[in-house]
Structure formats: structure tokens, C-alpha cells
Coordinates of C-alpha atoms in Angstrom, one line a residue:
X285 CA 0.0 0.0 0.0
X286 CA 1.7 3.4 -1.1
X287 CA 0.2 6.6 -0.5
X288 CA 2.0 10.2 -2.1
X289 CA 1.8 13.5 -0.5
X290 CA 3.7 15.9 -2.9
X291 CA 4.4 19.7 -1.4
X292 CA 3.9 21.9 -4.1
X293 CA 6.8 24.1 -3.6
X294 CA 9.8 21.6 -3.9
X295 CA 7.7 18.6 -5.8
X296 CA 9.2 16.6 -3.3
X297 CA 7.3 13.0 -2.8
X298 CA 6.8 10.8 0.2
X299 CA 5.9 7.9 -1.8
X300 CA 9.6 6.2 -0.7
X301 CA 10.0 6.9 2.4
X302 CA 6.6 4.7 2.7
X303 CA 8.2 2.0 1.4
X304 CA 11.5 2.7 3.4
X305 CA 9.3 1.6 6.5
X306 CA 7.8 -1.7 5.0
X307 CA 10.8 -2.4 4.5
X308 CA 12.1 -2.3 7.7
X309 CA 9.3 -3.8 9.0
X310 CA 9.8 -6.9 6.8
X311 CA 14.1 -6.7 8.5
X312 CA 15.7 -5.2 5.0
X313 CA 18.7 -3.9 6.4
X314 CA 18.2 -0.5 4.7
X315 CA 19.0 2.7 7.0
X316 CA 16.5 5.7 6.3
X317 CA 17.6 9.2 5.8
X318 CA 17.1 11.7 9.2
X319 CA 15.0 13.9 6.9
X320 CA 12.8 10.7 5.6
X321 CA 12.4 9.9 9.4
X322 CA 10.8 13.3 10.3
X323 CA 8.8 13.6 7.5
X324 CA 7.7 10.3 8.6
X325 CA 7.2 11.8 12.1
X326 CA 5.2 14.7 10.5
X327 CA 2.8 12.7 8.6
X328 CA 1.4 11.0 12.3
X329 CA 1.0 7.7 13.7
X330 CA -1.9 6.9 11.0
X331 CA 0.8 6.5 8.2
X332 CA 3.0 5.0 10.5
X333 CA 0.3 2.3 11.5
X334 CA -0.5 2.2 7.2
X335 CA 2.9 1.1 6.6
X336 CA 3.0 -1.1 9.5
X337 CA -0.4 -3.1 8.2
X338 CA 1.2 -2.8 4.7
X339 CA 4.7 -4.8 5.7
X340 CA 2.2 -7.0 7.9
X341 CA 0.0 -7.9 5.1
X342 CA 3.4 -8.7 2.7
X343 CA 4.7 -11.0 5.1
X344 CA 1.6 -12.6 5.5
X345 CA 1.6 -13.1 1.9
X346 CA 5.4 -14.6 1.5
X347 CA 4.7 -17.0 4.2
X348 CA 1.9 -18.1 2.3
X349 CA 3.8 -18.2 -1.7
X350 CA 7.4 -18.9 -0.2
X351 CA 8.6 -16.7 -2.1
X352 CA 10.6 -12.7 -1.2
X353 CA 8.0 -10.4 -1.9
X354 CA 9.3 -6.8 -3.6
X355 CA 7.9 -3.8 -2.6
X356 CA 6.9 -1.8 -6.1
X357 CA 6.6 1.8 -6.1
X358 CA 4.3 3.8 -8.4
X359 CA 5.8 5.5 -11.0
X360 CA 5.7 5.9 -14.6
X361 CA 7.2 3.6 -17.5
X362 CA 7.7 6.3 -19.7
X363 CA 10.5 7.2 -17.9
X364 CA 12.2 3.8 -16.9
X365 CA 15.4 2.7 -18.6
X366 CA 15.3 -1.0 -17.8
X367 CA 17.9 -2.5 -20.6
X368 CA 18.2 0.6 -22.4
X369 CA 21.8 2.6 -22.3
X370 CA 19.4 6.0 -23.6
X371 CA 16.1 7.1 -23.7
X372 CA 14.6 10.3 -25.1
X373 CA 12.4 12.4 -23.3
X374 CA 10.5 15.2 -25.6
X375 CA 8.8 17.7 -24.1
X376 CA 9.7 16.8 -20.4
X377 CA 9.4 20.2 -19.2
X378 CA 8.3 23.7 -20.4
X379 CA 10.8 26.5 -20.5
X380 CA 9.4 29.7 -20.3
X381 CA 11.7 32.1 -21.9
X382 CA 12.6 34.3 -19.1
X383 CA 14.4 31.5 -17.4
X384 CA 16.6 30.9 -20.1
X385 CA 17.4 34.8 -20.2
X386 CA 18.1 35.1 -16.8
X387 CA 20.5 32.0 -16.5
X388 CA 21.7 33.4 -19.7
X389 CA 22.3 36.8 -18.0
X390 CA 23.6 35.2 -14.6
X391 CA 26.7 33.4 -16.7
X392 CA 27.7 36.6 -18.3
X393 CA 27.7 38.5 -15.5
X394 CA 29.6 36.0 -13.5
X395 CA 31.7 34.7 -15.8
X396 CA 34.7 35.7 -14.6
X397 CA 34.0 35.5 -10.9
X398 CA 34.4 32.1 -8.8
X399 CA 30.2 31.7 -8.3
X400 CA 30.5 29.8 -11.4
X401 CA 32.9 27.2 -13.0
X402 CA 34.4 26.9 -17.1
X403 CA 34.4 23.2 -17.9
X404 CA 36.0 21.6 -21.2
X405 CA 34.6 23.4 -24.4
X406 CA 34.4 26.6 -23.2
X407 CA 31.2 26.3 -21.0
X408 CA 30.6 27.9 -18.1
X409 CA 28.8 26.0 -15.6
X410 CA 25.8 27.8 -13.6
X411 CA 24.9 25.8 -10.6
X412 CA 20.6 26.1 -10.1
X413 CA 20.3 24.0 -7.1
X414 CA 22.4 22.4 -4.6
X415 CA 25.5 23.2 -2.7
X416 CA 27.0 25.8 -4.2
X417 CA 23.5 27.1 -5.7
X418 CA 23.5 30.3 -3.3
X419 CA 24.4 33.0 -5.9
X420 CA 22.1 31.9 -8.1
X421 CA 19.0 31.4 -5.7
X422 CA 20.3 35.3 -4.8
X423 CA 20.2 36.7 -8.3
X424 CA 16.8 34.8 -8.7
X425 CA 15.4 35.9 -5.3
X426 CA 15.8 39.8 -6.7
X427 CA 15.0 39.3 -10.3
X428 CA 11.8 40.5 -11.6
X429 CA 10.6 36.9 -12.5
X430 CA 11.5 35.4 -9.5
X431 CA 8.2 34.1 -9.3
X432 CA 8.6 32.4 -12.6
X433 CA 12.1 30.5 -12.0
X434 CA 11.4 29.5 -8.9
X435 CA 8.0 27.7 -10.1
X436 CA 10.3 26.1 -13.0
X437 CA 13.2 25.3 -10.4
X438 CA 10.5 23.3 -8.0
X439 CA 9.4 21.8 -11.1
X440 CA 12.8 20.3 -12.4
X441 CA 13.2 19.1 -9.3
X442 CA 10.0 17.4 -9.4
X443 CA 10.4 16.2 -12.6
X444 CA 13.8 14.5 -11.7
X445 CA 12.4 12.7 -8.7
X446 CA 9.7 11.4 -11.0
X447 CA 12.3 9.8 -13.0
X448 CA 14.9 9.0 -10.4
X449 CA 12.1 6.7 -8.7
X450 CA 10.9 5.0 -11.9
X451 CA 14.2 3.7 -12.0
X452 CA 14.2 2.9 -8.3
X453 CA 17.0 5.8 -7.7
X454 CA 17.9 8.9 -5.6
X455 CA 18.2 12.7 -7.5
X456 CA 20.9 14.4 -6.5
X457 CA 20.4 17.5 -4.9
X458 CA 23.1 19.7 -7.3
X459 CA 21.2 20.6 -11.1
X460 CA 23.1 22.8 -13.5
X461 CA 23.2 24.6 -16.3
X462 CA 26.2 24.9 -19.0
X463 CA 26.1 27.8 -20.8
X464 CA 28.3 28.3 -24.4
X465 CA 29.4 25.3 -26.4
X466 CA 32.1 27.5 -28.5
X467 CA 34.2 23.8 -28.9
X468 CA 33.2 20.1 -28.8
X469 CA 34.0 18.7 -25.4
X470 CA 37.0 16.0 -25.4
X471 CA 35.2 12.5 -25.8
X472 CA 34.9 11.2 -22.0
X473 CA 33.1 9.6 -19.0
X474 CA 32.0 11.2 -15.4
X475 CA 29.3 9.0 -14.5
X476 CA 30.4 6.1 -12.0
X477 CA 28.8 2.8 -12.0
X478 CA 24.9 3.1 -11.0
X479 CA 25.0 6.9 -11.8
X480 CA 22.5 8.5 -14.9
X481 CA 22.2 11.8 -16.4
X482 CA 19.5 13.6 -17.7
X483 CA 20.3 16.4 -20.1
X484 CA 17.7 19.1 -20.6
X485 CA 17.6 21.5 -23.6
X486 CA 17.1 25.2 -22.5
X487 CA 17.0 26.5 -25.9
X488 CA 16.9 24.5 -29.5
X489 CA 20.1 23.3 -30.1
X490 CA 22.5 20.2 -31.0
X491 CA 22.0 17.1 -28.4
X492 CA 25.0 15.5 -26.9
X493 CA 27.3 13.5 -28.8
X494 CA 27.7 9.5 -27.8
X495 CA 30.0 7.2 -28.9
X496 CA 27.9 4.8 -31.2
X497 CA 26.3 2.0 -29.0
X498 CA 25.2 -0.5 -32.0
X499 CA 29.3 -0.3 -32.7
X500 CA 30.7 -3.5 -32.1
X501 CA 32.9 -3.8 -29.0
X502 CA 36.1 -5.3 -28.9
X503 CA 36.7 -8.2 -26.2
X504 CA 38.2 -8.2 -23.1
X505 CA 41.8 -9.7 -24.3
X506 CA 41.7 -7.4 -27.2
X507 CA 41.4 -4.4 -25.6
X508 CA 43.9 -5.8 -22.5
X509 CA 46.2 -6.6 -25.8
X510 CA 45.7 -3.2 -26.9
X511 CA 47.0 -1.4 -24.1
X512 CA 48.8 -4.3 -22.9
X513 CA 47.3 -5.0 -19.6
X514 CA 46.7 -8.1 -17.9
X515 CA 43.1 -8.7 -18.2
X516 CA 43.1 -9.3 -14.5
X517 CA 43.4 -5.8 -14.1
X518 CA 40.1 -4.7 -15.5
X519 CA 38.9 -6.5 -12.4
X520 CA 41.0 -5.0 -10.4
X521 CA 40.0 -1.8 -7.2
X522 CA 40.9 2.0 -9.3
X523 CA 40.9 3.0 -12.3
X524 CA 40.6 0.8 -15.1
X525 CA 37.6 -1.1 -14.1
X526 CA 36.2 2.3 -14.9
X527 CA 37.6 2.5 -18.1
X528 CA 37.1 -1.1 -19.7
X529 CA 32.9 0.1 -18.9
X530 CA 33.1 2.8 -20.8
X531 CA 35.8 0.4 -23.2
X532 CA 35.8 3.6 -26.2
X533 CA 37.9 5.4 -24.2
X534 CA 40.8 3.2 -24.8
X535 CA 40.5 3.0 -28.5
X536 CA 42.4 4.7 -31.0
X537 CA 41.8 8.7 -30.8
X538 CA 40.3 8.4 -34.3
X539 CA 37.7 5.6 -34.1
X540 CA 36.5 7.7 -30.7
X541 CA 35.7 11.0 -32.9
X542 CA 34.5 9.1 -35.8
X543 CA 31.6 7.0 -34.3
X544 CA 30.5 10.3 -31.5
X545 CA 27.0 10.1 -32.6
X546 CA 23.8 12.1 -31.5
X547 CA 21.9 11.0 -28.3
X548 CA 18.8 13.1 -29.4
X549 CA 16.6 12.2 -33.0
X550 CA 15.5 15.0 -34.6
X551 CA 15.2 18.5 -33.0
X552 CA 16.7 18.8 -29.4
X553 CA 14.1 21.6 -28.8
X554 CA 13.7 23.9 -25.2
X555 CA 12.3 21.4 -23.2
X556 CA 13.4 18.2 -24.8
X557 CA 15.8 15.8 -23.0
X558 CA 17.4 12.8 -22.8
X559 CA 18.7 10.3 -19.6
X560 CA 22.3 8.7 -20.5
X561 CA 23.3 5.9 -18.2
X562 CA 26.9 5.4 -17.0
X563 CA 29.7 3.8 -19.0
X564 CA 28.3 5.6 -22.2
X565 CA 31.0 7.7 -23.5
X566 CA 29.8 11.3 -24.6
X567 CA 30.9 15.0 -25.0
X568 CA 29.2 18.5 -25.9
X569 CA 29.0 19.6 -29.2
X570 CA 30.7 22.3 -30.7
X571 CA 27.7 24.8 -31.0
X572 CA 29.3 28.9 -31.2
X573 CA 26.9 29.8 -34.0
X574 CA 23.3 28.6 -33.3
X575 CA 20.9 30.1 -35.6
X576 CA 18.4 31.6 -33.0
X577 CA 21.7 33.7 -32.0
X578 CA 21.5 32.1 -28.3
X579 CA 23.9 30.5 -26.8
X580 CA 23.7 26.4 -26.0
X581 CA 22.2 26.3 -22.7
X582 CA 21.2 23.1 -21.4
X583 CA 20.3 21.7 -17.5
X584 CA 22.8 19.2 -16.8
X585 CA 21.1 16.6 -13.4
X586 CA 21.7 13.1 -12.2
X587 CA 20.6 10.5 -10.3
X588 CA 21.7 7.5 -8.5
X589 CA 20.7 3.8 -8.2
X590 CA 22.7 1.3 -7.3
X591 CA 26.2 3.7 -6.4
X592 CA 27.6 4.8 -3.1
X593 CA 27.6 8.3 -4.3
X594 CA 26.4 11.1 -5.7
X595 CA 27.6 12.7 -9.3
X596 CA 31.2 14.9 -8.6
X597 CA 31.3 17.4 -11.1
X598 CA 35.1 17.9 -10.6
X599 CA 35.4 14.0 -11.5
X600 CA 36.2 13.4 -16.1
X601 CA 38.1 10.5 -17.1
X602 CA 39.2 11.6 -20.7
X603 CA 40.8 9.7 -23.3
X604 CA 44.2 9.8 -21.9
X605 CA 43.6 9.7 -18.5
X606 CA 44.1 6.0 -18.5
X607 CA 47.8 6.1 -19.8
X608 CA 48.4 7.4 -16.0
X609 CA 47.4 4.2 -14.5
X610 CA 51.0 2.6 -13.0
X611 CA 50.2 -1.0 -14.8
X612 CA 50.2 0.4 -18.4
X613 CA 53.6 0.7 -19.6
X614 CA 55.5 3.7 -19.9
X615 CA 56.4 3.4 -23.3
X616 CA 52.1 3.0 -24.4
X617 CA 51.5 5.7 -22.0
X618 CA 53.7 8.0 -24.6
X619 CA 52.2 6.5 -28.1
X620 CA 49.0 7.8 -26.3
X621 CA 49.4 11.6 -25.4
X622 CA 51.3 12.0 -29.0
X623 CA 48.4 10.2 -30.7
X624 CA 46.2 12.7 -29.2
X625 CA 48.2 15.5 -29.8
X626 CA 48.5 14.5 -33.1
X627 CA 44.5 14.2 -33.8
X628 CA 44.1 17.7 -32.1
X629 CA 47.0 19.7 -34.3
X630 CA 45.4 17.6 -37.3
X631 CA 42.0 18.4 -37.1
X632 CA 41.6 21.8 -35.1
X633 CA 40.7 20.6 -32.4
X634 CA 42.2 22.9 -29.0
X635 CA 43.2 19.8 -26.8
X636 CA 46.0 19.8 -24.7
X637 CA 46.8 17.7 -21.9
X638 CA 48.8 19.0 -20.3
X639 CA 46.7 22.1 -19.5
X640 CA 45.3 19.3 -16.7
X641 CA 48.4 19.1 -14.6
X642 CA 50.2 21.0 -12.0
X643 CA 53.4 22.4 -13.2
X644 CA 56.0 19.5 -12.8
X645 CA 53.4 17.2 -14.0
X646 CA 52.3 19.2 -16.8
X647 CA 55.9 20.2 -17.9
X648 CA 56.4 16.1 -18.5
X649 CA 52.8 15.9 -19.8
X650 CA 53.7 18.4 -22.8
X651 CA 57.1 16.7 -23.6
X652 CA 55.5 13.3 -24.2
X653 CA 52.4 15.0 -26.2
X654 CA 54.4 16.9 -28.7
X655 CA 58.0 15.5 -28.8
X656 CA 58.3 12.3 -30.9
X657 CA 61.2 9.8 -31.3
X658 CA 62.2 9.6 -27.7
X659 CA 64.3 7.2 -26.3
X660 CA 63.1 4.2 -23.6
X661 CA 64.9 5.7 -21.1
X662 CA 63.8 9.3 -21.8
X663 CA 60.2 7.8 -22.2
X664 CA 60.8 6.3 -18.5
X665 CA 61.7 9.2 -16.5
X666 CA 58.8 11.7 -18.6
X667 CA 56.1 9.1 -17.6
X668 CA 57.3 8.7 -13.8
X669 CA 57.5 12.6 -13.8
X670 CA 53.9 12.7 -15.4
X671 CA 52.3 10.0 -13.0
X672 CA 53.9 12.1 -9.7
X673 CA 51.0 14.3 -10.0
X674 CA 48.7 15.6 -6.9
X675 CA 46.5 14.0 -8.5
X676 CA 45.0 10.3 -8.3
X677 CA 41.7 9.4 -9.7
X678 CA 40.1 13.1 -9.9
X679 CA 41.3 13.2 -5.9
X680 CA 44.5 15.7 -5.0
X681 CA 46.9 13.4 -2.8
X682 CA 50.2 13.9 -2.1
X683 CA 52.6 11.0 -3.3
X684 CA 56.1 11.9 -2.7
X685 CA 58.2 12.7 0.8
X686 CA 59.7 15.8 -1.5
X687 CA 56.2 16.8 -2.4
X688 CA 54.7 16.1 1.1
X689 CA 57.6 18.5 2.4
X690 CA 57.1 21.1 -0.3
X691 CA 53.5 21.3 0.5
X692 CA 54.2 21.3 4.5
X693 CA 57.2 23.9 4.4
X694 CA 54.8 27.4 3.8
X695 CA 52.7 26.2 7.3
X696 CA 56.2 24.7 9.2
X697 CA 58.0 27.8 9.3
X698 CA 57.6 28.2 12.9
X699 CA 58.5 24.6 13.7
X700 CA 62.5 24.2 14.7
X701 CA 64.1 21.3 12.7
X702 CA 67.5 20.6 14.0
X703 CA 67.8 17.2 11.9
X704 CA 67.4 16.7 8.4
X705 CA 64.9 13.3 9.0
X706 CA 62.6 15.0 11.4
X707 CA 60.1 16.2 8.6
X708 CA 59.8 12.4 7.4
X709 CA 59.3 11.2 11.2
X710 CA 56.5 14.1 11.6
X711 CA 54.8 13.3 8.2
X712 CA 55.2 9.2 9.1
X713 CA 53.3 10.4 12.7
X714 CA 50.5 12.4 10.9
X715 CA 49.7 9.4 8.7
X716 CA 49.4 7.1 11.8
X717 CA 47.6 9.8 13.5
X718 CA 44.6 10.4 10.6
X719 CA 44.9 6.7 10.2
X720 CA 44.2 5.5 13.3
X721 CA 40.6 3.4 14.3
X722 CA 40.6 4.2 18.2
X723 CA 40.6 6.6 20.5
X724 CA 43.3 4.8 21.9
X725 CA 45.4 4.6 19.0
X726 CA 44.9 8.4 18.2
X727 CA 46.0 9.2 21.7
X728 CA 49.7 7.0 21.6
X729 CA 49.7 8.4 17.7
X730 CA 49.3 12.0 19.2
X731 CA 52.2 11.7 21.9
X732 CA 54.2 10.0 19.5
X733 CA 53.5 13.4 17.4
X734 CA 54.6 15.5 20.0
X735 CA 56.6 13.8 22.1
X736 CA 60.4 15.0 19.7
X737 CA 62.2 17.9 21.2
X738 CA 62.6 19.5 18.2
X739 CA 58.9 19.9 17.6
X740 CA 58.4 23.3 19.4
X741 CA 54.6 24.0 18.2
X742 CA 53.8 28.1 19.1

């Protein structure tokens, strides 16, 4: 038994939190959300005991059929992916034209300012809801159609849940808009496994590019042979299970461009939009002269089913970024980045890799991308240089003691070193420190910390 109380203002639902408590009842180990509790709270013990008679009456039932009963929430098929890698969704919204001018306006205004974010092919990314959301919701709050994006706003929202729960998934709270499409995006992947995105046209434009899914796929040897991996090491925790999902990533740089295909049939119109699921390799088109003399604006939302966590929008595994990975060898880590290069200078296309990379890293990157002919050895020490990066799968981390003391000398200044070790032996008593599971642990870790003469904190 499901019952849905929807609050106008947000479009939020209550329709899973319903079945959150049947199926704790029934002893699913399934931990609801604080929020879902006190809504649950809200509603009063009648719900409560609803739910309760609900789970009571499934039970009842799988006792009786021996069989685990599945609790099925309401929503609509329309919007369900089931087997499907892309759907199309016309019409799934109205967009009234003063919310595409004043997103248009907000992004030119700020363009330059940190409120918003340029992404790969000269976007700039507005963020509508969600954590960093708050210059936005101010420029909307004293616009003269507030009234009018903030209806549209609680509708989107809406209109996300509605499709987040017909695939049995969670929206995530952060919705943008990308504003501009003056270059195509480089070919990549940002979903992780069990995330979707739903891509919404604010104006008519060109749909996002995929790479072909009725092209044939290569097999698991053959594309461990290409790179020469161990096939082992798809399987693997990191990186490259990552990539052999979303397998045209490792392909040659030419077959990639040549088979990016439209996600959308016909007319991607204001309104229109389509739900990509993860693994699908895709990028923005190149749109700088659209003929309604607009710029490409499109809402950019996700949603989670099975995954841990929410979308990162600082997280894009590019067609390079597997060449970093320590088990592909040096020497195919450099026949990438000049193949890439290579493509770019070839066909116009502004790509550079090494734009990417802090300085040290990005020095090595740019060798390897534009120098051919380079020796093994050469080849060895360019690559090392490249993979020390503060940077491991789209996280910064620190890697080396040189870098760790680099990063720690601005903030030490004050500390007395009398020996040339002690920096290691504090670093090697942090790690234990923000490593350790106890209380007890972190208190030896702490005097272990503090306990050297020659660290004199002020």
C-alpha cells in the first residue's frame, strides 16, 4: 500500500519513504535518511500504522507463496530505462523564456567571478540548485521573474524525482546549467557505475554527442592486448575497471571521434531531453553559431541507483587519463598523449593535456604530447615525472616525501628542525595519526607526534 503527499513548492514526494518503512518492517537492512524519518514523524501515527499493516500484510503473503515479496513503487514507465543505455524524453518540461534569459544573463555577469565554473569546451557552468546554488538562488530571489524560475526550479526538481524513482533511484540535490558550447568537449566519461544523467535543452540546439552504442565492441583480451594489460586488471579496485565500462575510451583517438554520434533524434528543442546511463562515453558539441543567436544552454542533473555516491562534477576520465594508471607501460602511456596530440593539431581541435596538470606534472605531460622519437629511457623518466601528480583518480593526494615536504614547508616555518629526518618522522606520525581506528590509537599516535624535542609548536 503506497500513499504520495507531494508539497507543491519543492515537488518533493513521500511515496519512498513509505516503502522505506515496509521495508524495515519486513528486516531489509536499509537505513532511512534523518529527513525521511521526520517527515515520517510529520505525517502522524496513521501513516505509521499504514505502513506497519502494509509490511504485515506482505509478510503474511510470503509465508503463504514462499517466495521474497518486492515492494513496487508507483511510478511511470515512460521514464524507466530498464535495458536501455538512452532514452529520449520530448517535451519533459516547459521552458518559459525568461528562465533561459536570466540563466543566460547570470553566466555573463559572472563569468569571470568564482560563483561559477568553465568546464572543457568553453562552458561555463551555472549551478541552479544544490551546494553551491547560493548566488544563483540570490540573483533569482531579486530578479523581476523570480516568481517564474522559482515555479520552474521546484518543477525540475520534481520532474527528476519522478524519473529518479521510476528507475528505483535517488536525484541528486546539485542541477546545473552549461552555458556556451564554442568547442566540442573531449570525448569522456564522469558517470560512476549506478549513476544516470539527464540532459535538458534550455533553448533549441544540438543534443550531446555519444559514442555509437550499436558499434561492435572489442573483447576483453583485445582491448587488454591493446594497451597491454593483464586482463586481470580490469577486475582490479581503481581505475581501469572504470575504463574497460566505458571500453571507447581506450580506442584509438580516431575511431573515438568518428563514431560520437547524436543521443537526441531530430530536433533537441527547449524542453526536450534525454537520460544517459553510466559507462556511455559522450561530450558536448561544438555549438558557437546557433541560428536563433543564443547561446547552448542546457540543465545538466543526475541521479543514482545502485552507487555509493552522488555525481562529482570535478570528476572526467578523458581519453588519456588511462595512460596514468602505474600497470600500463611507460612506453604506451607516450604512443598515447602524441596520438592525441597528433589528432588535435590535425584536425583543429584545441586539446591539450597537459593544461590538466600542476606544473611538474604538466611540464612532462607536454614533452611526451608533442616531442616524438624519444628514447626508452627518456620515455621512462617523462612518464614517472607525469604520474607524480597531486592528482589520483580526480582526488589531489600527495605522493612523494619531496612533495609532502614542499606542500608542509609554507605552514612549518615556525617549527624548529634541527635534523634533516625530522620532517619524514613528523609526516610518518601524521599518517598514523589520521589513520588510526581508536581513540586509543589516536591518543599513543598524538604523543608519538609530539613527544620529539625539536617539535616546538607556538
Amino acid at each position: 500500500v503506497f500513499l504520495t503527499v507531494r508539497a507543491p513548492a519543492s515537488g518533493r514526494s513521500f511515496r519512498t519513504m513509505l516503502g522505506v518503512a515496509c521495508n524495515q518492517s519486513l528486516g531489509t537492512p536499509h537505513v532511512p535518511r534523518p529527513s525521511a524519518v521526520l517527515a515520517l514523524s510529520a505525517l502522524g501515527g496513521a501513516l505509521a500504522s499504514l505502513a506497519c499493516l502494509a509490511a504485515r500484510a506482505q509478510a503474511c503473503r510470503q509465508q503463504r507463496e514462499g517466495s521474497v515479496v518486492r515492494t513496487a513503487q508507483i511510478s511511470s514507465d515512460r521514464y524507466r530505462l530498464d535495458s536501455r543505455d538512452i532514452m529520449e524524453l520530448p517535451k519533459f518540461q516547459h521552458v518559459p523564456r525568461e528562465v533561459t534569459e536570466a540563466i543566460r544573463t547570470f553566466a555573463e555577469k559572472f563569468k569571470d567571478s568564482p560563483v561559477v565554473t568553465w568546464i572543457t569546451g568553453k562552458r561555463v557552468q551555472v549551478y541552479l540548485l544544490g551546494d553551491k546554488s547560493a548566488a544563483f538562488r540570490k540573483h533569482m530571489e531579486a530578479h523581476e521573474h523570480r516568481h517564474i524560475l522559482s515555479k520552474f526550479l521546484d518543477e525540475l526538481e520534481a520532474n527528476l524525482a519522478e524519473v529518479a524513482e521510476s528507475n528505483d533511484g535517488e536525484p541528486c540535490r546539485d542541477i546545473m546549467a552549461l552555458v556556451g558550447a564554442e568547442e566540442m568537449q573531449i570525448p569522456h566519461t564522469d558517470l560512476l557505475p549506478g549513476q544516470v544523467q539527464v540532459i535538458m535543452a534550455l533553448t533549441p540546439t544540438t543534443p550531446t554527442l555519444v559514442y555509437d552504442t550499436q558499434a561492435q565492441r572489442p573483447s576483453r583480451s583485445e582491448l587488454a592486448k591493446r594497451i597491454e594489460v593483464r586482463e586481470e586488471d580490469f577486475e582490479d579496485d581503481g581505475f581501469l575497471p572504470l575504463f574497460y565500462k566505458s571500453y571507447p575510451l581506450l580506442l584509438p583517438v580516431s575511431d573515438i571521434y568518428e563514431n560520437m554520434v547524436h543521443s537526441y533524434s531530430g530536433t533537441f528543442d527547449a524542453g526536450d531531453a534525454v537520460q544517459i546511463k553510466d559507462g556511455i562515453v559522450h561530450a558536448g558539441p561544438e555549438c558557437s553559431q546557433q541560428s536563433s543567436g543564443d547561446p547552448r544552454i542546457v540543465v545538466f542533473m543526475t541521479y543514482r541507483t545502485q552507487s555509493e555516491s552522488h555525481y562529482d562534477y570535478t570528476f572526467q576520465a578523458k581519453i588519456w587519463d588511462w595512460a596514468a594508471h602505474p600497470v600500463v607501460p611507460p612506453m604506451i602511456a607516450y604512443k598515447r598523449l602524441l596520438e592525441v596530440r597528433s589528432y588535435a593539431v590535425k584536425h583543429g581541435l584545441a586539446v591539450e593535456p597537459w593544461t590538466y596538470y600542476p606544473p611538474q606534472s604538466s611540464e612532462a605531460c607536454k614533452m611526451l604530447c608533442t616531442t616524438e622519437g624519444l628514447d626508452e629511457d627518456t620515455v621512462d623518466l617523462l612518464v614517472a615525472d607525469w604520474r607524480e601528480m597531486f592528482y589520483d583518480e580526480s582526488l589531489q593526494l600527495v605522493h612523494t616525501d619531496q612533495d609532502k615536504a614542499g606542500l608542509m614547508s609554507s605552514e612549518a616555518e615556525h617549527v624548529e628542525v634541527e635534523d634533516e629526518d625530522f620532517l619524514d618522522d613528523l609526516v610518518d606520525d601524521m599518517e598514523a595519526l589520521s589513520s588510526s581506528d581508536s581513540d586509543e590509537e589516536r591518543e599513543d599516535s598524538l604523543e608519538d607526534l609530539l613527544s620529539d624535542d625539536m617539535f616546538k609548536p607556538s
